[in-house]
PDB file of C-alpha atoms in Angstrom:
ATOM      1  CA  GLN A 439      84.502  27.587  14.129  1.00  0.00           C
ATOM      2  CA  LYS A 440      81.861  28.220  16.813  1.00  0.00           C
ATOM      3  CA  GLU A 441      79.780  31.523  16.113  1.00  0.00           C
ATOM      4  CA  VAL A 442      79.816  32.448  19.767  1.00  0.00           C
ATOM      5  CA  GLU A 443      82.025  31.259  22.267  1.00  0.00           C
ATOM      6  CA  GLN A 444      82.016  31.526  26.230  1.00  0.00           C
ATOM      7  CA  ASN A 445      84.269  29.741  28.718  1.00  0.00           C
ATOM      8  CA  SER A 446      82.258  26.854  30.024  1.00  0.00           C
ATOM      9  CA  GLY A 447      83.360  27.397  33.771  1.00  0.00           C
ATOM     10  CA  PRO A 448      82.506  26.578  36.454  1.00  0.00           C
ATOM     11  CA  LEU A 449      83.448  30.106  37.455  1.00  0.00           C
ATOM     12  CA  SER A 450      83.545  29.887  41.445  1.00  0.00           C
ATOM     13  CA  VAL A 451      83.499  33.362  42.965  1.00  0.00           C
ATOM     14  CA  PRO A 452      82.892  34.352  46.797  1.00  0.00           C
ATOM     15  CA  GLU A 453      79.777  36.339  47.895  1.00  0.00           C
ATOM     16  CA  GLY A 454      80.180  40.031  47.485  1.00  0.00           C
ATOM     17  CA  ALA A 455      82.942  39.975  44.608  1.00  0.00           C
ATOM     18  CA  ILE A 456      82.627  40.944  41.109  1.00  0.00           C
ATOM     19  CA  ALA A 457      81.872  37.989  38.672  1.00  0.00           C
ATOM     20  CA  SER A 458      83.131  38.823  35.307  1.00  0.00           C
ATOM     21  CA  LEU A 459      81.660  36.631  32.110  1.00  0.00           C
ATOM     22  CA  ASN A 460      83.208  36.802  28.779  1.00  0.00           C
ATOM     23  CA  CYS A 461      82.047  36.258  25.285  1.00  0.00           C
ATOM     24  CA  THR A 462      83.216  36.454  21.492  1.00  0.00           C
ATOM     25  CA  TYR A 463      81.548  36.248  18.405  1.00  0.00           C
ATOM     26  CA  SER A 464      82.400  35.749  14.819  1.00  0.00           C
ATOM     27  CA  ASP A 465      79.962  37.578  12.898  1.00  0.00           C
ATOM     28  CA  ARG A 466      81.128  41.376  12.506  1.00  0.00           C
ATOM     29  CA  GLY A 467      77.692  42.190  11.180  1.00  0.00           C
ATOM     30  CA  SER A 468      75.984  41.534  14.296  1.00  0.00           C
ATOM     31  CA  GLN A 469      73.999  44.344  15.814  1.00  0.00           C
ATOM     32  CA  SER A 470      72.329  43.432  18.998  1.00  0.00           C
ATOM     33  CA  PHE A 471      73.930  41.467  22.151  1.00  0.00           C
ATOM     34  CA  PHE A 472      72.198  39.839  24.865  1.00  0.00           C
ATOM     35  CA  TRP A 473      72.811  38.301  28.429  1.00  0.00           C
ATOM     36  CA  TYR A 474      70.203  35.480  29.608  1.00  0.00           C
ATOM     37  CA  ARG A 475      70.519  33.750  32.928  1.00  0.00           C
ATOM     38  CA  GLN A 476      69.335  30.236  33.259  1.00  0.00           C
ATOM     39  CA  TYR A 477      68.443  28.231  36.372  1.00  0.00           C
ATOM     40  CA  SER A 478      68.737  24.580  36.374  1.00  0.00           C
ATOM     41  CA  GLY A 479      65.698  23.354  34.702  1.00  0.00           C
ATOM     42  CA  LYS A 480      64.407  26.737  33.952  1.00  0.00           C
ATOM     43  CA  SER A 481      64.016  28.826  30.711  1.00  0.00           C
ATOM     44  CA  PRO A 482      66.574  31.535  30.032  1.00  0.00           C
ATOM     45  CA  GLU A 483      65.349  34.827  31.319  1.00  0.00           C
ATOM     46  CA  LEU A 484      66.928  37.799  29.735  1.00  0.00           C
ATOM     47  CA  ILE A 485      69.311  40.052  32.065  1.00  0.00           C
ATOM     48  CA  MET A 486      70.770  42.406  29.945  1.00  0.00           C
ATOM     49  CA  SER A 487      70.872  43.674  26.163  1.00  0.00           C
ATOM     50  CA  ILE A 488      73.380  46.049  24.406  1.00  0.00           C
ATOM     51  CA  TYR A 489      73.422  47.610  20.935  1.00  0.00           C
ATOM     52  CA  SER A 490      76.476  50.043  20.869  1.00  0.00           C
ATOM     53  CA  ASN A 491      80.181  50.114  22.035  1.00  0.00           C
ATOM     54  CA  GLY A 492      80.524  50.869  25.632  1.00  0.00           C
ATOM     55  CA  ASP A 493      79.182  50.045  28.800  1.00  0.00           C
ATOM     56  CA  LYS A 494      75.675  49.751  29.644  1.00  0.00           C
ATOM     57  CA  GLU A 495      74.811  49.417  33.640  1.00  0.00           C
ATOM     58  CA  ASP A 496      71.634  47.946  35.249  1.00  0.00           C
ATOM     59  CA  GLY A 497      71.772  47.761  39.126  1.00  0.00           C
ATOM     60  CA  ARG A 498      74.513  45.072  39.758  1.00  0.00           C
ATOM     61  CA  PHE A 499      74.975  44.025  35.935  1.00  0.00           C
ATOM     62  CA  THR A 500      77.269  46.149  33.597  1.00  0.00           C
ATOM     63  CA  ALA A 501      77.558  44.771  30.020  1.00  0.00           C
ATOM     64  CA  GLN A 502      80.420  45.843  28.021  1.00  0.00           C
ATOM     65  CA  LEU A 503      80.472  45.733  24.413  1.00  0.00           C
ATOM     66  CA  ASN A 504      83.622  46.105  21.734  1.00  0.00           C
ATOM     67  CA  LYS A 505      82.744  45.579  18.172  1.00  0.00           C
ATOM     68  CA  ALA A 506      86.311  45.974  16.987  1.00  0.00           C
ATOM     69  CA  SER A 507      87.415  43.143  19.301  1.00  0.00           C
ATOM     70  CA  GLN A 508      84.139  41.230  18.667  1.00  0.00           C
ATOM     71  CA  TYR A 509      83.796  40.789  22.282  1.00  0.00           C
ATOM     72  CA  VAL A 510      80.732  41.295  25.046  1.00  0.00           C
ATOM     73  CA  SER A 511      81.154  40.936  28.799  1.00  0.00           C
ATOM     74  CA  LEU A 512      78.849  40.987  31.837  1.00  0.00           C
ATOM     75  CA  LEU A 513      80.189  42.175  35.100  1.00  0.00           C
ATOM     76  CA  ILE A 514      78.012  41.094  38.225  1.00  0.00           C
ATOM     77  CA  ARG A 515      79.162  43.479  41.409  1.00  0.00           C
ATOM     78  CA  ASP A 516      78.194  42.176  45.030  1.00  0.00           C
ATOM     79  CA  SER A 517      77.626  38.653  43.795  1.00  0.00           C
ATOM     80  CA  GLN A 518      74.920  36.738  45.738  1.00  0.00           C
ATOM     81  CA  PRO A 519      74.563  33.089  46.204  1.00  0.00           C
ATOM     82  CA  SER A 520      71.380  33.424  44.014  1.00  0.00           C
ATOM     83  CA  ASP A 521      73.353  34.786  41.199  1.00  0.00           C
ATOM     84  CA  SER A 522      74.599  30.641  41.110  1.00  0.00           C
ATOM     85  CA  ALA A 523      73.123  29.877  37.225  1.00  0.00           C
ATOM     86  CA  THR A 524      74.267  29.487  33.764  1.00  0.00           C
ATOM     87  CA  TYR A 525      74.775  32.448  31.888  1.00  0.00           C
ATOM     88  CA  LEU A 526      74.075  32.667  28.076  1.00  0.00           C
ATOM     89  CA  CYS A 527      75.539  34.973  25.464  1.00  0.00           C
ATOM     90  CA  ALA A 528      73.398  35.792  22.745  1.00  0.00           C
ATOM     91  CA  VAL A 529      73.845  37.642  19.375  1.00  0.00           C
ATOM     92  CA  GLY A 530      71.356  38.704  17.089  1.00  0.00           C
ATOM     93  CA  LEU A 531      72.464  38.459  13.385  1.00  0.00           C
ATOM     94  CA  SER A 532      71.666  41.094  10.818  1.00  0.00           C
ATOM     95  CA  GLY A 533      69.126  40.305   8.079  1.00  0.00           C
ATOM     96  CA  GLY A 534      65.735  41.504   8.886  1.00  0.00           C
ATOM     97  CA  TYR A 535      64.584  38.599  11.147  1.00  0.00           C
ATOM     98  CA  ASN A 536      65.596  37.960  14.775  1.00  0.00           C
ATOM     99  CA  LYS A 537      67.508  34.877  15.022  1.00  0.00           C
ATOM    100  CA  LEU A 538      69.732  34.549  18.079  1.00  0.00           C
ATOM    101  CA  ILE A 539      72.842  32.567  17.832  1.00  0.00           C
ATOM    102  CA  PHE A 540      73.629  31.570  21.505  1.00  0.00           C
ATOM    103  CA  GLY A 541      77.068  30.544  23.442  1.00  0.00           C
ATOM    104  CA  ALA A 542      77.222  27.116  25.390  1.00  0.00           C
ATOM    105  CA  GLY A 543      77.123  29.429  28.425  1.00  0.00           C
ATOM    106  CA  THR A 544      79.092  29.916  31.586  1.00  0.00           C
ATOM    107  CA  ARG A 545      78.147  28.329  34.708  1.00  0.00           C
ATOM    108  CA  LEU A 546      79.084  30.780  37.806  1.00  0.00           C
ATOM    109  CA  ALA A 547      78.987  29.596  41.322  1.00  0.00           C
ATOM    110  CA  VAL A 548      78.957  32.135  44.076  1.00  0.00           C
ATOM    111  CA  HIS A 549      79.751  30.781  47.265  1.00  0.00           C
ATOM    112  CA  PRO A 550      78.863  32.152  50.816  1.00  0.00           C
TER     113      PRO A 550
ATOM    114  CA  ASP B 665      50.233  41.046  30.980  1.00  0.00           C
ATOM    115  CA  ALA B 666      50.751  37.284  30.457  1.00  0.00           C
ATOM    116  CA  GLY B 667      54.148  36.418  28.800  1.00  0.00           C
ATOM    117  CA  VAL B 668      54.947  33.572  26.435  1.00  0.00           C
ATOM    118  CA  THR B 669      53.114  30.747  27.098  1.00  0.00           C
ATOM    119  CA  GLN B 670      53.818  27.195  26.252  1.00  0.00           C
ATOM    120  CA  SER B 671      52.165  23.728  26.476  1.00  0.00           C
ATOM    121  CA  PRO B 672      52.691  21.263  27.788  1.00  0.00           C
ATOM    122  CA  THR B 673      55.066  21.627  30.279  1.00  0.00           C
ATOM    123  CA  HIS B 674      56.650  18.275  30.109  1.00  0.00           C
ATOM    124  CA  LEU B 675      56.435  15.342  27.271  1.00  0.00           C
ATOM    125  CA  ILE B 676      57.492  11.917  27.372  1.00  0.00           C
ATOM    126  CA  LYS B 677      57.407   9.960  24.087  1.00  0.00           C
ATOM    127  CA  THR B 678      59.169   7.021  22.457  1.00  0.00           C
ATOM    128  CA  ARG B 679      61.380   6.691  19.358  1.00  0.00           C
ATOM    129  CA  GLY B 680      59.384   7.170  15.965  1.00  0.00           C
ATOM    130  CA  GLN B 681      56.623   8.716  17.699  1.00  0.00           C
ATOM    131  CA  GLN B 682      55.394  12.289  16.746  1.00  0.00           C
ATOM    132  CA  VAL B 683      54.860  15.558  18.967  1.00  0.00           C
ATOM    133  CA  THR B 684      53.141  18.455  18.800  1.00  0.00           C
ATOM    134  CA  LEU B 685      54.341  21.672  20.850  1.00  0.00           C
ATOM    135  CA  ARG B 686      52.346  24.879  21.389  1.00  0.00           C
ATOM    136  CA  CYS B 687      52.853  28.489  21.892  1.00  0.00           C
ATOM    137  CA  SER B 688      50.934  31.390  22.346  1.00  0.00           C
ATOM    138  CA  PRO B 689      52.697  34.867  22.015  1.00  0.00           C
ATOM    139  CA  ILE B 690      52.478  37.773  24.110  1.00  0.00           C
ATOM    140  CA  SER B 691      49.483  39.796  23.521  1.00  0.00           C
ATOM    141  CA  GLY B 692      50.242  42.201  20.197  1.00  0.00           C
ATOM    142  CA  HIS B 693      53.234  40.304  19.369  1.00  0.00           C
ATOM    143  CA  LYS B 694      52.927  38.572  15.672  1.00  0.00           C
ATOM    144  CA  SER B 695      56.366  37.045  15.224  1.00  0.00           C
ATOM    145  CA  VAL B 696      57.307  33.688  17.065  1.00  0.00           C
ATOM    146  CA  SER B 697      60.434  31.948  17.201  1.00  0.00           C
ATOM    147  CA  TRP B 698      61.331  28.449  18.309  1.00  0.00           C
ATOM    148  CA  TYR B 699      64.870  27.144  19.718  1.00  0.00           C
ATOM    149  CA  GLN B 700      65.758  23.778  21.086  1.00  0.00           C
ATOM    150  CA  GLN B 701      68.328  23.660  24.081  1.00  0.00           C
ATOM    151  CA  VAL B 702      70.066  20.256  24.020  1.00  0.00           C
ATOM    152  CA  LEU B 703      71.414  19.469  27.920  1.00  0.00           C
ATOM    153  CA  GLY B 704      74.562  21.543  28.168  1.00  0.00           C
ATOM    154  CA  GLN B 705      74.271  23.721  25.139  1.00  0.00           C
ATOM    155  CA  GLY B 706      72.655  27.051  24.277  1.00  0.00           C
ATOM    156  CA  PRO B 707      69.529  27.419  22.720  1.00  0.00           C
ATOM    157  CA  GLN B 708      69.375  26.719  18.782  1.00  0.00           C
ATOM    158  CA  PHE B 709      67.105  28.621  16.495  1.00  0.00           C
ATOM    159  CA  ILE B 710      64.779  26.241  14.396  1.00  0.00           C
ATOM    160  CA  PHE B 711      62.077  28.375  12.967  1.00  0.00           C
ATOM    161  CA  GLN B 712      60.726  32.077  13.014  1.00  0.00           C
ATOM    162  CA  TYR B 713      56.980  32.680  11.842  1.00  0.00           C
ATOM    163  CA  TYR B 714      55.676  36.219  11.024  1.00  0.00           C
ATOM    164  CA  GLU B 715      52.117  36.874   9.885  1.00  0.00           C
ATOM    165  CA  LYS B 716      51.761  33.007   9.258  1.00  0.00           C
ATOM    166  CA  GLU B 717      54.417  32.620   7.051  1.00  0.00           C
ATOM    167  CA  GLU B 718      58.075  31.324   7.665  1.00  0.00           C
ATOM    168  CA  ARG B 719      60.654  33.917   7.733  1.00  0.00           C
ATOM    169  CA  GLY B 720      63.716  31.945   8.771  1.00  0.00           C
ATOM    170  CA  ARG B 721      64.961  28.315   9.281  1.00  0.00           C
ATOM    171  CA  GLY B 722      67.504  26.898  11.163  1.00  0.00           C
ATOM    172  CA  ASN B 723      69.714  23.763  10.449  1.00  0.00           C
ATOM    173  CA  PHE B 724      67.390  21.297  11.145  1.00  0.00           C
ATOM    174  CA  PRO B 725      65.917  18.218   9.535  1.00  0.00           C
ATOM    175  CA  ASP B 726      62.480  18.152   7.570  1.00  0.00           C
ATOM    176  CA  ARG B 727      61.223  15.984  10.219  1.00  0.00           C
ATOM    177  CA  PHE B 728      60.648  19.333  12.134  1.00  0.00           C
ATOM    178  CA  SER B 729      57.916  21.734  10.711  1.00  0.00           C
ATOM    179  CA  ALA B 730      55.708  24.330  12.413  1.00  0.00           C
ATOM    180  CA  ARG B 731      53.109  26.617  11.474  1.00  0.00           C
ATOM    181  CA  GLN B 732      51.272  30.160  12.536  1.00  0.00           C
ATOM    182  CA  PHE B 733      47.461  30.673  13.241  1.00  0.00           C
ATOM    183  CA  PRO B 734      45.711  33.513  12.427  1.00  0.00           C
ATOM    184  CA  ASN B 735      45.578  34.544  16.263  1.00  0.00           C
ATOM    185  CA  TYR B 736      49.541  34.287  15.995  1.00  0.00           C
ATOM    186  CA  SER B 737      50.028  30.909  18.319  1.00  0.00           C
ATOM    187  CA  SER B 738      52.243  28.678  16.979  1.00  0.00           C
ATOM    188  CA  GLU B 739      52.861  24.682  16.664  1.00  0.00           C
ATOM    189  CA  LEU B 740      56.186  22.796  16.390  1.00  0.00           C
ATOM    190  CA  ASN B 741      55.847  19.187  15.038  1.00  0.00           C
ATOM    191  CA  VAL B 742      58.522  16.847  15.058  1.00  0.00           C
ATOM    192  CA  ASN B 743      58.294  13.599  13.302  1.00  0.00           C
ATOM    193  CA  ALA B 744      59.852  10.366  13.549  1.00  0.00           C
ATOM    194  CA  LEU B 745      61.354  11.482  17.211  1.00  0.00           C
ATOM    195  CA  LEU B 746      64.991  10.139  17.714  1.00  0.00           C
ATOM    196  CA  LEU B 747      66.460   9.759  20.954  1.00  0.00           C
ATOM    197  CA  GLY B 748      68.817  13.151  20.189  1.00  0.00           C
ATOM    198  CA  ASP B 749      65.290  15.084  19.829  1.00  0.00           C
ATOM    199  CA  SER B 750      65.279  15.207  23.856  1.00  0.00           C
ATOM    200  CA  ALA B 751      65.628  18.857  24.819  1.00  0.00           C
ATOM    201  CA  LEU B 752      63.748  21.904  26.229  1.00  0.00           C
ATOM    202  CA  TYR B 753      61.864  23.557  23.319  1.00  0.00           C
ATOM    203  CA  LEU B 754      61.688  27.417  23.808  1.00  0.00           C
ATOM    204  CA  CYS B 755      59.540  30.087  22.175  1.00  0.00           C
ATOM    205  CA  ALA B 756      59.935  33.472  21.888  1.00  0.00           C
ATOM    206  CA  SER B 757      57.508  36.151  20.500  1.00  0.00           C
ATOM    207  CA  SER B 758      58.303  39.788  19.128  1.00  0.00           C
ATOM    208  CA  GLY B 759      56.040  42.689  17.530  1.00  0.00           C
ATOM    209  CA  THR B 760      57.767  41.951  14.124  1.00  0.00           C
ATOM    210  CA  PRO B 761      60.610  39.908  12.969  1.00  0.00           C
ATOM    211  CA  GLY B 762      63.584  42.144  13.768  1.00  0.00           C
ATOM    212  CA  ASP B 763      62.356  43.065  16.855  1.00  0.00           C
ATOM    213  CA  GLN B 764      64.738  42.747  20.225  1.00  0.00           C
ATOM    214  CA  PRO B 765      65.085  41.420  22.701  1.00  0.00           C
ATOM    215  CA  GLN B 766      63.180  38.256  22.837  1.00  0.00           C
ATOM    216  CA  HIS B 767      61.634  36.838  25.993  1.00  0.00           C
ATOM    217  CA  PHE B 768      60.993  33.284  26.113  1.00  0.00           C
ATOM    218  CA  GLY B 769      58.467  31.170  27.569  1.00  0.00           C
ATOM    219  CA  ASP B 770      59.000  28.547  30.208  1.00  0.00           C
ATOM    220  CA  GLY B 771      59.550  25.741  27.649  1.00  0.00           C
ATOM    221  CA  THR B 772      58.588  22.470  27.247  1.00  0.00           C
ATOM    222  CA  ARG B 773      60.741  19.591  28.317  1.00  0.00           C
ATOM    223  CA  LEU B 774      60.638  16.904  25.717  1.00  0.00           C
ATOM    224  CA  SER B 775      62.092  13.305  26.830  1.00  0.00           C
ATOM    225  CA  ILE B 776      62.370  10.450  24.314  1.00  0.00           C
ATOM    226  CA  LEU B 777      62.565   6.869  25.293  1.00  0.00           C
TER     227      LEU B 777
END
């Protein structure tokens, strides 16, 4: 069983719409959760981090965490073509060192 | 402030060769982590070093090794290269081993022929 699972996509949304990206994880001891954006050929760029249940908003991005359901999501409002990228969900494991477990990523395509 | 810097940006090797990748952490950071990202997959944890000691190791063969220097920079070494080692190698730094979040350098693209 994969530790962090994401739908590979592609998720196609029209410009201006809300894109919803989802992620589930298996380790109930996980304490930190991250969303990275990765453009083709580039390294992952951190866009959101969340540590407690509920919603966290930053500009057009909202991260949602539900530890009981082991579920993390990322909403992108007013999607732009420049948001087209692969979005990686990462989970930080407990244990005193910051090993991140990544999902395989969801490819998002925003079309004009 | 400079972020995490990695060198070289791109490297081409042949099977059986050895390679060394380098990483300089953000100023003041003492912990460095290495990840491998194969095309189409998420990054996979290889090593974490803190204060020149290995603090964590992922599920990689002994062909992979690393070290950290007194200035907290780090090297990742891979021996007896295989075609499957072709990947983007990423380095991240943090102040202490448990610090989050982690920001990655631009990575080293390793191609094995």
